[in-house]
mmCIF file of C-alpha atoms in Angstrom:
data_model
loop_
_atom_site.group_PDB
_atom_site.id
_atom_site.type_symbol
_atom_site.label_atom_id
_atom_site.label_comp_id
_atom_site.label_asym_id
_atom_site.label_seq_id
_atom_site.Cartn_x
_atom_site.Cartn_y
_atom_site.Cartn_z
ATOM 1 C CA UNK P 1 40.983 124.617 209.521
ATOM 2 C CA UNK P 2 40.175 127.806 210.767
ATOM 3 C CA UNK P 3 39.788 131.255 208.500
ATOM 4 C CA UNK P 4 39.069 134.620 207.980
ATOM 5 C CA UNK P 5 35.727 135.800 207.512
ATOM 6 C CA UNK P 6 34.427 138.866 205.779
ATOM 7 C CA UNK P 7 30.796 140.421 205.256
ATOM 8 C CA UNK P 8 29.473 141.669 202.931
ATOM 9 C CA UNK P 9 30.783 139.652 200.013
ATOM 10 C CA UNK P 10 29.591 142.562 197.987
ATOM 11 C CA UNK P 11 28.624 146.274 198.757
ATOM 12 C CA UNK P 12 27.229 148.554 196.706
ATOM 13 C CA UNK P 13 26.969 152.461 197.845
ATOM 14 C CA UNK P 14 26.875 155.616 196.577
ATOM 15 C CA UNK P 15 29.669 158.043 196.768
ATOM 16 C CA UNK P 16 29.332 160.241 199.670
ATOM 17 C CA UNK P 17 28.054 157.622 202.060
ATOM 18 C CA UNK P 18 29.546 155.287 205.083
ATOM 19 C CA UNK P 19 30.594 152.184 204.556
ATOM 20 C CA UNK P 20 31.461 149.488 207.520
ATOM 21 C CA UNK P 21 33.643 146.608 206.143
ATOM 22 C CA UNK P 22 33.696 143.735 208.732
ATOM 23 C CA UNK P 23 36.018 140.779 209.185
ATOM 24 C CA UNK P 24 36.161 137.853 211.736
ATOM 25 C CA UNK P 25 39.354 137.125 212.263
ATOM 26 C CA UNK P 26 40.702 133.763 213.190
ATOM 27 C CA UNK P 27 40.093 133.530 217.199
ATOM 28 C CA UNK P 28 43.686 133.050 219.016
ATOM 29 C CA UNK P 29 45.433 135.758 216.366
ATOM 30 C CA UNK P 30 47.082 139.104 217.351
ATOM 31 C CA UNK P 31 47.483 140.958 214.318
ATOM 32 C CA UNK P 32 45.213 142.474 211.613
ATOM 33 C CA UNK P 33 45.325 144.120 208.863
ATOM 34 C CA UNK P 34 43.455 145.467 205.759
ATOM 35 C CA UNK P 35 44.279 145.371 202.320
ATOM 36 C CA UNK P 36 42.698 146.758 198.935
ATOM 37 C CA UNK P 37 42.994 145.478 195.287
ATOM 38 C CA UNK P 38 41.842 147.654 192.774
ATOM 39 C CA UNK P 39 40.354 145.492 189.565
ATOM 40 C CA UNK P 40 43.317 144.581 187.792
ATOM 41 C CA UNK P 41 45.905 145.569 190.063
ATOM 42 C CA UNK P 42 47.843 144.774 192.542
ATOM 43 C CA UNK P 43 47.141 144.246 196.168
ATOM 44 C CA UNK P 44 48.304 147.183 198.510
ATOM 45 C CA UNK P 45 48.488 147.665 202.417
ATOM 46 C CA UNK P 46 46.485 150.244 203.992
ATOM 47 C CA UNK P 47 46.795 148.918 208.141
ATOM 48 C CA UNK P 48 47.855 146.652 210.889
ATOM 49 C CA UNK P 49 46.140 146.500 213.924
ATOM 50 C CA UNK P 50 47.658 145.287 217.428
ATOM 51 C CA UNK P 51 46.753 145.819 221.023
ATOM 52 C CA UNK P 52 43.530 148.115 220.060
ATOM 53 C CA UNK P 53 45.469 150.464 218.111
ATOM 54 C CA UNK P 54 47.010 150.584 214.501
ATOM 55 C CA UNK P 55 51.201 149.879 214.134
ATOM 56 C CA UNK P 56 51.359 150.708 211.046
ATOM 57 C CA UNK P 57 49.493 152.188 208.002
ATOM 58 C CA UNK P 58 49.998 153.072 204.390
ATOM 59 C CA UNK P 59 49.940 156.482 202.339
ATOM 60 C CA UNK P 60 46.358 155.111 201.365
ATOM 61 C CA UNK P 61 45.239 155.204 204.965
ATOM 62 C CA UNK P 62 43.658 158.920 205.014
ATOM 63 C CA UNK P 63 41.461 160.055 207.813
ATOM 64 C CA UNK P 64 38.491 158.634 205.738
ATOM 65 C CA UNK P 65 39.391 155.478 206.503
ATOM 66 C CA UNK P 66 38.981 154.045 209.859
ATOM 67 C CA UNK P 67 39.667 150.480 212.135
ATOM 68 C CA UNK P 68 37.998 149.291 215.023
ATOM 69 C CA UNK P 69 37.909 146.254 216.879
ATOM 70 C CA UNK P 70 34.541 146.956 218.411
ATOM 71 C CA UNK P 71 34.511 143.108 220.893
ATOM 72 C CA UNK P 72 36.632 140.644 220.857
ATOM 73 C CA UNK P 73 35.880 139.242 217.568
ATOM 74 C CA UNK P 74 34.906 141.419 214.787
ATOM 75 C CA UNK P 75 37.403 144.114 213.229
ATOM 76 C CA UNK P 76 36.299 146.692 210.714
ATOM 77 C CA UNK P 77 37.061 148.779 208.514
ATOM 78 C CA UNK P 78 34.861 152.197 208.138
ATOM 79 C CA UNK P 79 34.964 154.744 204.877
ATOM 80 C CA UNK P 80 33.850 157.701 205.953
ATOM 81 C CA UNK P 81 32.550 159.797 202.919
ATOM 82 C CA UNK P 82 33.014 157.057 199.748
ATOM 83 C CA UNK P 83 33.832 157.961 196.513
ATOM 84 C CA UNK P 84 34.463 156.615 193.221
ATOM 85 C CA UNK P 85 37.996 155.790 193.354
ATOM 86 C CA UNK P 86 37.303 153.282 196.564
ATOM 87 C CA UNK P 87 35.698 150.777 194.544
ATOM 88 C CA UNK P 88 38.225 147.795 195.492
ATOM 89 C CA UNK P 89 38.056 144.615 196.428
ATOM 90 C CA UNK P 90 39.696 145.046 199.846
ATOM 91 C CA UNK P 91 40.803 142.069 202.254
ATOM 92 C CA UNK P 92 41.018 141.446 205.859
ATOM 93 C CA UNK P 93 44.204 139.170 207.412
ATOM 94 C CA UNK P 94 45.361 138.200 210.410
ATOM 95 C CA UNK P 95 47.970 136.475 211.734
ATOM 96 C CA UNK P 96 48.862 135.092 215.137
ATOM 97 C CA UNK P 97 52.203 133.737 216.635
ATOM 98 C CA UNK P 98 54.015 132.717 213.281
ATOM 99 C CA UNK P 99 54.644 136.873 212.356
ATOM 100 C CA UNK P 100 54.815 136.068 208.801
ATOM 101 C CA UNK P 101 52.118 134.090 208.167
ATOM 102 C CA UNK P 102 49.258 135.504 207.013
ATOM 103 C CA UNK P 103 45.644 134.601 206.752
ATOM 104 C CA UNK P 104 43.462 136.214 204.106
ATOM 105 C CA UNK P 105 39.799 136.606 204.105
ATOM 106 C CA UNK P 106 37.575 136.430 200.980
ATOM 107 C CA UNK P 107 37.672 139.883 200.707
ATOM 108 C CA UNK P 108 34.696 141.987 200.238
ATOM 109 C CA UNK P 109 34.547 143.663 196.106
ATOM 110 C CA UNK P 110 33.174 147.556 197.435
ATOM 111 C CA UNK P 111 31.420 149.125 194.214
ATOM 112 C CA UNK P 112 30.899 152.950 194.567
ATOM 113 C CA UNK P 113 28.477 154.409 192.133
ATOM 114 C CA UNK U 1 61.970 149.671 200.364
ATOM 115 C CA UNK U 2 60.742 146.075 199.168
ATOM 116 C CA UNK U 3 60.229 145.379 195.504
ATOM 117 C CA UNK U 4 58.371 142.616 194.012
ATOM 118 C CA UNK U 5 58.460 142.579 189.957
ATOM 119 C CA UNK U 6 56.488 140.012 188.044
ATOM 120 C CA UNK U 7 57.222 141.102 184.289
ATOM 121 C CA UNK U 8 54.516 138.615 182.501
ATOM 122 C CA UNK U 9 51.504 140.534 182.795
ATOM 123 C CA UNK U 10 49.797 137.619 181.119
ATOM 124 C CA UNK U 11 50.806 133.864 180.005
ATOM 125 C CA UNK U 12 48.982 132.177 177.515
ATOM 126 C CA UNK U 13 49.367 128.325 177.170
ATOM 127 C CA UNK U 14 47.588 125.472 176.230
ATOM 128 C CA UNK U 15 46.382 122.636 178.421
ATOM 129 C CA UNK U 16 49.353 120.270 179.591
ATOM 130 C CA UNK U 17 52.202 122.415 178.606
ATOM 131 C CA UNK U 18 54.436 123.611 181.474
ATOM 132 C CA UNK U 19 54.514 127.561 182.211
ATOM 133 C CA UNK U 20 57.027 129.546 184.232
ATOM 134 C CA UNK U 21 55.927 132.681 186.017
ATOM 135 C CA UNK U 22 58.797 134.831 186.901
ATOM 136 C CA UNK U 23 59.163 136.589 190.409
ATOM 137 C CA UNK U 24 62.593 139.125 191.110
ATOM 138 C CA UNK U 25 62.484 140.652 194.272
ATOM 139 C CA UNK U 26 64.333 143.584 196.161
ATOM 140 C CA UNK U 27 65.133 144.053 199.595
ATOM 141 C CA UNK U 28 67.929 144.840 202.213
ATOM 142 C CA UNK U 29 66.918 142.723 204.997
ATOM 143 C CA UNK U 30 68.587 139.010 205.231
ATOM 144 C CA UNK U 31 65.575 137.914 207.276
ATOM 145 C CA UNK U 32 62.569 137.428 204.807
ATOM 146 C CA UNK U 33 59.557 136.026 203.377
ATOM 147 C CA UNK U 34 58.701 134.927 199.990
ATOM 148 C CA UNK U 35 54.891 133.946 199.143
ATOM 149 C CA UNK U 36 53.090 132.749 196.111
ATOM 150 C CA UNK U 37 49.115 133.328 195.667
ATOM 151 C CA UNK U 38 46.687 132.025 193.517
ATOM 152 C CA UNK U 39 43.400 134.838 192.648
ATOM 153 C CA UNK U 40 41.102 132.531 190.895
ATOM 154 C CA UNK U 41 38.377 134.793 188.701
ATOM 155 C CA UNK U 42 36.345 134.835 192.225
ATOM 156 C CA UNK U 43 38.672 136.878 193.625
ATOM 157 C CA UNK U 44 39.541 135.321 197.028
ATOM 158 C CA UNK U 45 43.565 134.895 197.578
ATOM 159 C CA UNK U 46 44.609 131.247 197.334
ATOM 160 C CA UNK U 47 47.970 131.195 199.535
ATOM 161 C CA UNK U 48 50.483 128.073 197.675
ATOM 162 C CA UNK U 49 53.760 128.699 199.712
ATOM 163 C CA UNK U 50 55.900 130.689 201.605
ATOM 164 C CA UNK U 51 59.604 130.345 201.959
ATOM 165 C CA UNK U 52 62.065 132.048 204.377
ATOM 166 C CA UNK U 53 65.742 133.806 202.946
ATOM 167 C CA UNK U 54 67.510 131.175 204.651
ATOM 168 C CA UNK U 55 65.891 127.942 202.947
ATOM 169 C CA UNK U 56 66.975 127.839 199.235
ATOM 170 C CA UNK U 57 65.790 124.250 198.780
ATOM 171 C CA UNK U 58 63.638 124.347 195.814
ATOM 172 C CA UNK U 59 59.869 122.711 196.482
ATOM 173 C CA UNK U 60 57.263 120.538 194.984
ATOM 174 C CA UNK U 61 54.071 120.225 195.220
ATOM 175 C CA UNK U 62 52.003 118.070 192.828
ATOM 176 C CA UNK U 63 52.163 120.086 189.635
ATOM 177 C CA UNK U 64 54.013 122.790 191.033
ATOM 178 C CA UNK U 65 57.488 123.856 192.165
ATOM 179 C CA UNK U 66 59.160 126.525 192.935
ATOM 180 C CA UNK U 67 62.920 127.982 191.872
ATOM 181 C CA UNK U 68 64.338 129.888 194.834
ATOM 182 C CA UNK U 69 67.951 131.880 193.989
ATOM 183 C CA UNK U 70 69.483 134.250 196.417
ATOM 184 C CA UNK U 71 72.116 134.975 194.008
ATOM 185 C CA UNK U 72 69.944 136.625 191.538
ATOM 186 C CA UNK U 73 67.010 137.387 193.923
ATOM 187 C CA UNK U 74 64.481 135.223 192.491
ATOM 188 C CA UNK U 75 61.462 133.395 192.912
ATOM 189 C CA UNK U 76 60.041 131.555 190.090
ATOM 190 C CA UNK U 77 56.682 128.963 190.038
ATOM 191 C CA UNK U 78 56.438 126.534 187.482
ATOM 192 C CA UNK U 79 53.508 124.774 186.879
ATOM 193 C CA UNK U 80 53.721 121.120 184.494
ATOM 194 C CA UNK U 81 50.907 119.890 182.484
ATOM 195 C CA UNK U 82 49.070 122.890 183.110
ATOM 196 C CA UNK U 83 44.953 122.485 183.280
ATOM 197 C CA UNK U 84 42.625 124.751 182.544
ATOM 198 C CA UNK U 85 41.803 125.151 186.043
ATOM 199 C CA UNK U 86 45.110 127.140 186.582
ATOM 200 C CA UNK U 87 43.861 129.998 185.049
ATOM 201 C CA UNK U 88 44.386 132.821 187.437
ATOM 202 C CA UNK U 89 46.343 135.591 187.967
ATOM 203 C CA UNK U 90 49.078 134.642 190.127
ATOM 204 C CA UNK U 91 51.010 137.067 192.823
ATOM 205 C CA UNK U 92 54.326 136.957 193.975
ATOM 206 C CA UNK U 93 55.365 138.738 197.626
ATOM 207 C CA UNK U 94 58.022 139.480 200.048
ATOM 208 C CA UNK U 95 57.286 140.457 203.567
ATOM 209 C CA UNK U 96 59.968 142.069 206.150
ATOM 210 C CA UNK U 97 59.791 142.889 209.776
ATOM 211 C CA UNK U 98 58.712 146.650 209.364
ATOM 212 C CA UNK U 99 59.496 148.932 211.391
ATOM 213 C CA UNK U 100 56.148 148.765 213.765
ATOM 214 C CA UNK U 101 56.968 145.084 214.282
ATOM 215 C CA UNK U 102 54.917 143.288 212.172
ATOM 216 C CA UNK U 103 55.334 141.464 208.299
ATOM 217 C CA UNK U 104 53.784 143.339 205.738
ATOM 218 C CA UNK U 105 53.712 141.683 202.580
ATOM 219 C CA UNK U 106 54.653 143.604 199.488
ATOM 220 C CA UNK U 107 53.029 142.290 196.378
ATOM 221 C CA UNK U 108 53.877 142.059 192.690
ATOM 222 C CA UNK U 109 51.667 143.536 189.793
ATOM 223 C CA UNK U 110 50.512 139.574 189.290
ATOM 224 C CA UNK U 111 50.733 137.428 186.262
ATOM 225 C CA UNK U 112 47.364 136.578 184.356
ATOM 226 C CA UNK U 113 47.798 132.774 183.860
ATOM 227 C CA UNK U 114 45.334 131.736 180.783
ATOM 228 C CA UNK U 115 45.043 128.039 180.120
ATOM 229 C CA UNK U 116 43.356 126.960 177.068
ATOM 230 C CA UNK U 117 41.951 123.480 176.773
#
């Protein structure tokens, strides 16, 4: 069955620095999309992706965060300038022609230090 | 705006007794989506079903079933006999068409499932 991929499974950086999250995302789909969990909490938006651009993003989506789907396979998700309150576990989905179904990646656990 | 409340924060049972976990949603839309995931301790999100508004039929799966109810917005999981291998914490969500055309699920605060052998 085909899935979602995400590398790293685990980053570690120091607050201040650029971090690239990246995500395969299963070949024939259309729509992506980022997610973070904090530890212990819930799981919350942050953007869809569709045609090159984003649809739709969340208050949490501030101009430190970026997407890009830099070929026709990987999409990513870049923090600018980290800081503490990042650390998350954040996931990548996609989805292709059934709109509400959604496939998650592993998710990559971000620890800012 | 969507609403997904999962009261239990955590369940505690012991092996083979059946649990409930308790999902009420809130939305305006007719058209929508109801999912249940499983986040073992590793972290990745197990997906265990999805049902549309306009299928009430309750479902079964092995050890688990789910309790749809339009009429009080509701989306309960049951798991029988549970095993210690259910320990998780277990989301409920809802997606709608938002308004940029896509379903964006909107998740509950989870329920921490703990099974004791």
């Amino acid at each position: 069955e085909p899935e979602v991929t995400q590398t790293p499974s685990h980053q570690v950086t120091q607050m201040g620095q650029e971090v690239i999250l990246r995500c395969v995302p299963i070949s024939n789909h259309l729509y992506f999309y980022w997610y973070r969990q904090i530890l212990g909490q819930k799981v919350e938006f942050l953007v869809s992706f569709y045609n090159n651009e984003i649809s739709e993003k969340s208050e949490i989506f501030d101009d430190q965060f970026s997407v890009e789907r830099p070929d026709g396979s990987n999409f990513t998700l870049k923090i600018r300038s980290t800081k503490l309150e990042d650390s998350a576990m954040y996931f990548c989905a996609s989805f292709g022609t059934v709109p509400y179904e959604q496939y998650f990646g592993p998710g990559t656990r971000l620890t800012v230090t | 705006a969507q609403k997904v409340t999962q009261a239990q924060t955590e369940i505690s049972v012991v092996e083979k007794e059946d649990v409930t976990l308790d999902c009420v949603y809130e939305t305006r839309d007719t058209t929508y989506y109801l999912f249940w995931y499983k986040q073992p301790p590793s972290g990745e999100l197990v997906f265990l079903i999805r049902r549309n508004s306009f299928d009430e039929q309750n479902e079964i799966s092995g050890r688990y079933s789910w309790n749809f109810q339009k009429s009080t917005s509701s989306f309960n999981f049951t798991i029988t006999a549970s095993q210690v291998v259910d320990s998780a914490v277990y989301f409920c969500a809802l997606s709608v068409l938002s308004s940029g055309g896509s379903y964006i699920p909107t998740f509950g605060r989870g329920t921490s499932l703990i099974v004791h052998p």
